[in-house]
Amino acid sequence: MNDTRVRLDKWLWAARFYKTRALAADEADRGRVSVNGLAAKPARELHVGDRVALRQGSVERVVDVLVLGTVRGPAPVAQTLYCETAESIAARERAAEARRLQPEPAASIEQGRPTKRDRRQLADWNRWSASVDDERS
């Protein structure tokens, strides 16, 4: 588990930030992963003590590399590979609280999908609402 050279995408996968190594490589290619403040490519070699900033969906995370692992194991083992910064944890908690306090999107819908009865009434109305212009055509 203590290798001297580990690719960034492999470490992100082993630390369980992304489900597959290909996803980790894609995120790095898109510029969503940086190491020590610089945009990083998937093949970048990580070292113990590096600071990795990454984005998982809408969540920003900043972690310090503690151990260089290449094997994907259970989550408790993966969490020993890094240490998340206090600022990152606080920002994630603030974002979670903001999401929790936002209004429910479904509550803003006053009238939803028509019922079967409503659809029958609409069909009946459309059947008998032909205009005079439609008959001439």
Backbone as JSON, one array per atom type, in Angstrom:
{
  "sequence": "MNDTRVRLDKWLWAARFYKTRALAADEADRGRVSVNGLAAKPARELHVGDRVALRQGSVERVVDVLVLGTVRGPAPVAQTLYCETAESIAARERAAEARRLQPEPAASIEQGRPTKRDRRQLADWNRWSASVDDERS",
  "N": [[0.82, -1.2, 0.0], [2.09, 1.18, 0.41], [3.34, 2.73, -1.91], [5.84, 4.32, -3.94], [5.38, 5.84, -6.15], [2.45, 7.02, -7.56], [-0.23, 7.29, -9.78], [-2.44, 10.07, -10.3], [-5.17, 9.63, -11.06], [-5.48, 6.95, -10.38], [-5.08, 7.0, -7.62], [-7.23, 8.63, -6.8], [-9.33, 6.96, -7.46], [-8.74, 4.75, -5.81], [-9.02, 5.94, -3.33], [-11.68, 6.2, -3.25], [-13.12, 8.41, -4.26], [-14.19, 8.56, -6.75], [-16.21, 6.37, -8.73], [-15.15, 4.76, -10.77], [-11.96, 4.28, -12.34], [-11.76, 5.44, -14.8], [-13.68, 7.47, -14.67], [-12.44, 9.12, -12.79], [-10.18, 9.87, -14.26], [-11.42, 11.28, -16.34], [-12.55, 13.45, -14.95], [-10.24, 14.73, -14.09], [-9.14, 15.39, -16.56], [-10.99, 17.26, -17.41], [-10.39, 19.39, -15.86], [-11.26, 19.56, -13.25], [-9.92, 18.71, -11.1], [-7.27, 19.52, -8.99], [-3.84, 19.75, -8.03], [-1.98, 20.83, -5.41], [-2.8, 23.44, -5.99], [-2.53, 23.67, -8.75], [-3.79, 22.85, -11.97], [-4.31, 19.45, -12.74], [-3.26, 16.6, -14.61], [-4.47, 13.27, -15.41], [-2.28, 11.47, -15.27], [-0.48, 12.53, -13.52], [1.96, 12.34, -10.99], [1.47, 11.58, -7.62], [2.43, 12.65, -4.35], [3.14, 12.03, -0.91], [1.65, 14.32, 1.27], [0.8, 16.13, -0.61], [-1.71, 18.49, -1.65], [-4.91, 18.0, -2.65], [-7.47, 19.23, -4.61], [-10.77, 18.74, -5.43], [-13.8, 18.15, -7.29], [-16.9, 16.81, -6.68], [-19.64, 16.29, -8.27], [-21.65, 18.83, -7.24], [-20.19, 19.38, -5.07], [-17.39, 20.66, -3.47], [-14.2, 19.53, -2.57], [-11.34, 19.47, -0.48], [-8.41, 17.85, 0.11], [-5.71, 16.4, 1.96], [-2.99, 14.38, 1.04], [-2.24, 11.44, 2.66], [-1.4, 8.77, 2.56], [-0.11, 6.79, -0.07], [-2.05, 4.94, -1.99], [-2.88, 2.13, -4.06], [-4.74, 0.22, -4.35], [-8.14, -0.47, -4.42], [-10.12, -0.51, -1.71], [-12.25, -1.31, 1.12], [-14.46, 1.31, 2.33], [-13.72, 2.38, 4.96], [-10.97, 1.82, 5.0], [-10.13, 3.22, 2.75], [-10.54, 5.83, 3.58], [-8.4, 6.3, 5.18], [-6.4, 7.08, 3.55], [-6.34, 9.78, 3.1], [-6.76, 13.14, 4.43], [-9.27, 15.28, 5.11], [-9.49, 18.81, 4.81], [-10.25, 21.25, 7.38], [-11.59, 23.55, 6.52], [-12.75, 22.65, 4.17], [-14.52, 20.69, 5.09], [-16.26, 22.29, 6.61], [-17.3, 23.92, 4.56], [-18.65, 22.01, 3.01], [-20.6, 21.2, 4.85], [-22.01, 23.61, 5.16], [-23.03, 23.9, 2.56], [-24.66, 21.63, 2.42], [-26.53, 22.26, 4.38], [-27.68, 24.55, 3.23], [-28.86, 23.39, 0.97], [-30.72, 21.8, 2.27], [-32.41, 23.68, 3.39], [-33.57, 24.9, 1.23], [-36.53, 25.54, -0.72], [-38.92, 22.98, -1.47], [-38.94, 21.76, -4.74], [-41.23, 20.62, -5.94], [-43.29, 21.76, -4.56], [-43.83, 24.19, -5.69], [-45.37, 23.75, -7.89], [-48.48, 24.33, -9.02], [-50.58, 23.19, -10.42], [-50.59, 19.99, -11.38], [-49.87, 17.13, -13.37], [-52.44, 16.3, -15.7], [-55.41, 14.59, -14.7], [-57.05, 11.44, -15.48], [-59.7, 12.0, -15.89], [-59.55, 14.77, -16.4], [-58.11, 14.71, -18.81], [-59.94, 13.47, -20.49], [-61.96, 15.4, -20.53], [-60.56, 17.49, -21.78], [-60.08, 16.31, -24.3], [-62.69, 16.0, -25.16], [-63.48, 18.65, -25.28], [-61.71, 19.62, -27.26], [-62.66, 18.18, -29.43], [-65.15, 19.28, -29.99], [-64.64, 21.93, -30.45], [-64.11, 22.97, -32.94], [-63.32, 25.33, -35.42], [-64.89, 27.63, -37.75], [-63.18, 28.14, -39.86], [-61.67, 25.82, -40.06], [-63.38, 24.0, -41.25], [-63.68, 24.87, -43.88], [-61.27, 24.36, -45.13]],
  "CA": [[0.0, 0.0, 0.0], [2.99, 2.32, 0.44], [4.12, 2.84, -3.14], [6.53, 5.6, -4.02], [4.81, 6.59, -7.27], [1.05, 6.67, -7.84], [-0.93, 8.22, -10.67], [-3.54, 10.79, -9.66], [-6.45, 8.97, -11.29], [-5.49, 5.69, -9.64], [-5.23, 7.33, -6.2], [-8.6, 9.1, -6.6], [-10.17, 5.77, -7.51], [-8.46, 3.94, -4.62], [-9.55, 6.67, -2.17], [-13.13, 6.13, -3.41], [-13.75, 9.66, -4.63], [-14.91, 8.27, -7.98], [-16.57, 4.96, -8.8], [-14.23, 4.06, -11.66], [-10.73, 5.02, -12.64], [-12.05, 6.23, -16.0], [-14.35, 8.7, -14.21], [-11.42, 9.95, -12.16], [-9.37, 10.44, -15.33], [-12.24, 12.27, -17.05], [-12.66, 14.64, -14.11], [-8.95, 15.42, -14.13], [-9.02, 15.97, -17.91], [-11.89, 18.42, -17.51], [-9.89, 20.47, -15.02], [-11.99, 19.6, -11.98], [-9.02, 18.23, -10.05], [-6.0, 20.24, -8.97], [-2.89, 19.29, -7.01], [-1.19, 21.97, -4.9], [-3.24, 24.67, -6.64], [-2.32, 23.63, -10.2], [-4.6, 21.85, -12.66], [-3.53, 18.22, -12.86], [-3.69, 15.58, -15.56], [-4.62, 11.98, -14.72], [-1.02, 10.76, -15.1], [0.39, 13.22, -12.58], [2.37, 11.52, -9.85], [1.17, 12.16, -6.32], [3.39, 12.41, -3.26], [2.56, 12.24, 0.42], [1.68, 15.73, 1.64], [0.17, 16.96, -1.64], [-3.07, 18.93, -1.38], [-5.73, 17.73, -3.83], [-8.79, 19.86, -4.61], [-11.58, 18.07, -6.44], [-15.23, 18.44, -7.24], [-17.77, 15.66, -6.87], [-20.94, 16.9, -8.52], [-21.61, 20.24, -6.84], [-19.46, 19.44, -3.8], [-15.94, 20.9, -3.55], [-13.46, 18.92, -1.46], [-9.89, 19.69, -0.44], [-7.85, 16.82, 0.98], [-4.26, 16.22, 2.0], [-2.63, 12.99, 0.82], [-1.51, 10.86, 3.78], [-0.83, 7.5, 2.14], [-0.28, 6.52, -1.49], [-2.64, 3.62, -2.16], [-3.22, 1.78, -5.43], [-5.75, -0.83, -4.31], [-9.42, 0.02, -3.93], [-10.6, -1.38, -0.65], [-13.46, -0.81, 1.76], [-14.47, 2.74, 2.62], [-12.91, 2.77, 6.12], [-9.55, 1.76, 4.62], [-9.9, 4.31, 1.8], [-10.52, 7.09, 4.31], [-7.09, 6.48, 5.82], [-5.46, 7.57, 2.53], [-6.38, 11.24, 3.03], [-7.33, 13.89, 5.54], [-9.96, 16.44, 4.55], [-9.2, 20.03, 5.57], [-11.37, 21.76, 8.18], [-12.35, 24.49, 5.7], [-13.53, 21.85, 3.22], [-15.62, 20.07, 5.85], [-17.2, 23.36, 6.94], [-17.97, 24.34, 3.33], [-19.59, 20.95, 2.65], [-21.73, 21.27, 5.79], [-22.81, 24.8, 4.81], [-23.75, 23.6, 1.32], [-25.71, 20.66, 2.75], [-27.57, 23.0, 5.11], [-28.37, 25.4, 2.26], [-29.73, 22.52, 0.17], [-31.81, 21.33, 3.12], [-33.33, 24.79, 3.64], [-34.21, 25.36, 0.0], [-37.9, 25.03, -0.83], [-39.14, 21.78, -2.28], [-39.34, 22.17, -6.09], [-42.57, 20.16, -6.27], [-44.28, 22.61, -3.89], [-44.14, 25.35, -6.52], [-46.28, 23.33, -8.95], [-49.85, 24.52, -8.57], [-51.43, 22.22, -11.07], [-49.7, 18.97, -11.92], [-50.28, 16.37, -14.55], [-53.89, 16.14, -15.72], [-55.93, 13.27, -14.37], [-57.74, 10.8, -16.6], [-60.93, 12.77, -16.1], [-59.16, 16.02, -17.05], [-57.75, 14.43, -20.2], [-61.2, 13.2, -21.24], [-62.62, 16.69, -20.74], [-59.8, 18.21, -22.8], [-60.33, 15.67, -25.59], [-64.06, 16.32, -25.53], [-63.5, 20.06, -25.63], [-61.04, 19.77, -28.55], [-63.49, 17.57, -30.46], [-66.29, 20.14, -30.3], [-64.28, 23.34, -30.57], [-63.62, 23.25, -34.29], [-63.72, 26.66, -35.89], [-65.46, 27.66, -39.09], [-62.09, 28.11, -40.81], [-61.2, 24.44, -40.24], [-64.31, 23.26, -42.13], [-63.5, 25.35, -45.25], [-60.02, 23.89, -45.69]],
  "C": [[0.86, 1.26, 0.0], [3.88, 2.32, -0.8], [4.79, 4.2, -3.16], [5.97, 6.46, -5.14], [3.4, 6.1, -7.55], [0.46, 7.74, -8.74], [-2.12, 8.84, -9.93], [-4.86, 10.06, -9.84], [-6.57, 7.67, -10.51], [-5.71, 5.96, -8.14], [-6.67, 7.8, -5.91], [-9.59, 7.93, -6.6], [-9.99, 4.93, -6.24], [-9.02, 4.61, -3.36], [-11.07, 6.8, -2.23], [-13.8, 7.48, -3.62], [-14.6, 9.48, -5.89], [-15.1, 6.77, -8.1], [-15.63, 4.15, -9.69], [-13.01, 4.93, -11.91], [-10.93, 5.89, -13.88], [-12.77, 7.53, -15.63], [-13.36, 9.66, -13.57], [-10.55, 10.62, -13.22], [-10.14, 11.51, -16.1], [-12.36, 13.57, -16.25], [-11.34, 15.43, -14.11], [-8.74, 16.07, -15.5], [-9.87, 17.22, -18.07], [-11.46, 19.57, -16.61], [-10.58, 20.59, -13.69], [-11.15, 19.08, -10.82], [-7.73, 19.03, -10.13], [-5.15, 19.7, -7.82], [-2.01, 20.48, -6.66], [-1.52, 23.26, -5.67], [-3.06, 24.71, -8.15], [-3.21, 22.55, -10.81], [-3.74, 20.62, -12.94], [-4.14, 17.29, -13.89], [-3.77, 14.24, -14.84], [-3.3, 11.27, -14.45], [-0.08, 11.43, -14.11], [0.71, 12.32, -11.39], [2.09, 12.27, -8.55], [2.27, 11.8, -5.33], [2.67, 12.64, -1.95], [2.73, 13.72, 0.78], [1.08, 16.64, 0.59], [-1.25, 17.31, -1.22], [-3.86, 18.81, -2.68], [-7.08, 18.41, -3.64], [-9.59, 19.22, -5.74], [-13.03, 18.42, -6.25], [-15.98, 17.15, -7.55], [-19.19, 16.2, -7.04], [-20.86, 18.38, -8.21], [-20.79, 20.44, -5.58], [-17.96, 19.62, -4.07], [-15.28, 20.27, -2.34], [-11.99, 19.23, -1.6], [-9.33, 18.71, 0.58], [-6.33, 16.83, 0.9], [-3.96, 14.73, 1.88], [-1.79, 12.51, 2.0], [-0.76, 9.6, 3.37], [-1.09, 7.33, 0.65], [-0.77, 5.08, -1.65], [-3.0, 3.38, -3.61], [-4.33, 0.74, -5.49], [-7.03, -0.24, -3.73], [-9.95, -0.97, -2.91], [-11.89, -0.84, -0.06], [-13.32, 0.66, 2.15], [-13.65, 3.12, 3.86], [-11.4, 2.76, 5.82], [-9.23, 2.92, 3.68], [-9.81, 5.66, 2.51], [-9.2, 7.33, 5.03], [-6.05, 7.02, 4.83], [-5.36, 9.09, 2.53], [-6.94, 11.82, 4.32], [-7.97, 15.14, 4.94], [-9.72, 17.66, 5.44], [-10.46, 20.51, 6.3], [-12.23, 22.73, 7.38], [-13.25, 23.74, 4.72], [-14.73, 21.21, 3.91], [-16.68, 21.12, 6.17], [-17.98, 23.81, 5.71], [-18.99, 23.29, 2.89], [-20.82, 20.97, 3.56], [-22.62, 22.47, 5.51], [-23.63, 24.54, 3.56], [-24.89, 22.62, 1.57], [-26.86, 21.36, 3.48], [-28.36, 23.9, 4.17], [-29.3, 24.58, 1.38], [-30.94, 22.06, 0.98], [-32.86, 22.42, 3.32], [-34.02, 25.32, 2.4], [-35.62, 24.79, -0.08], [-37.96, 23.8, -1.74], [-39.61, 22.19, -3.67], [-40.78, 21.76, -6.43], [-43.64, 21.04, -5.63], [-44.67, 23.81, -4.74], [-45.09, 25.01, -7.67], [-47.7, 23.43, -8.43], [-50.77, 23.47, -9.15], [-50.51, 21.22, -11.76], [-50.24, 18.34, -13.19], [-51.8, 16.18, -14.54], [-54.3, 14.7, -15.38], [-56.62, 12.68, -15.59], [-59.03, 11.55, -16.93], [-60.63, 14.09, -16.82], [-58.82, 15.79, -18.52], [-58.98, 14.16, -21.05], [-61.93, 14.51, -21.53], [-61.9, 17.51, -21.8], [-60.05, 17.63, -24.19], [-61.73, 16.0, -26.08], [-64.16, 17.78, -25.98], [-62.86, 20.29, -27.0], [-61.89, 19.2, -29.7], [-64.59, 18.53, -30.91], [-65.92, 21.61, -30.47], [-63.71, 23.68, -31.94], [-64.15, 24.6, -34.75], [-64.29, 26.55, -37.3], [-64.36, 27.57, -40.14], [-61.6, 26.69, -41.07], [-62.08, 23.68, -41.21], [-64.12, 23.64, -43.58], [-62.26, 24.74, -45.9], [-60.16, 22.56, -46.37]]
}
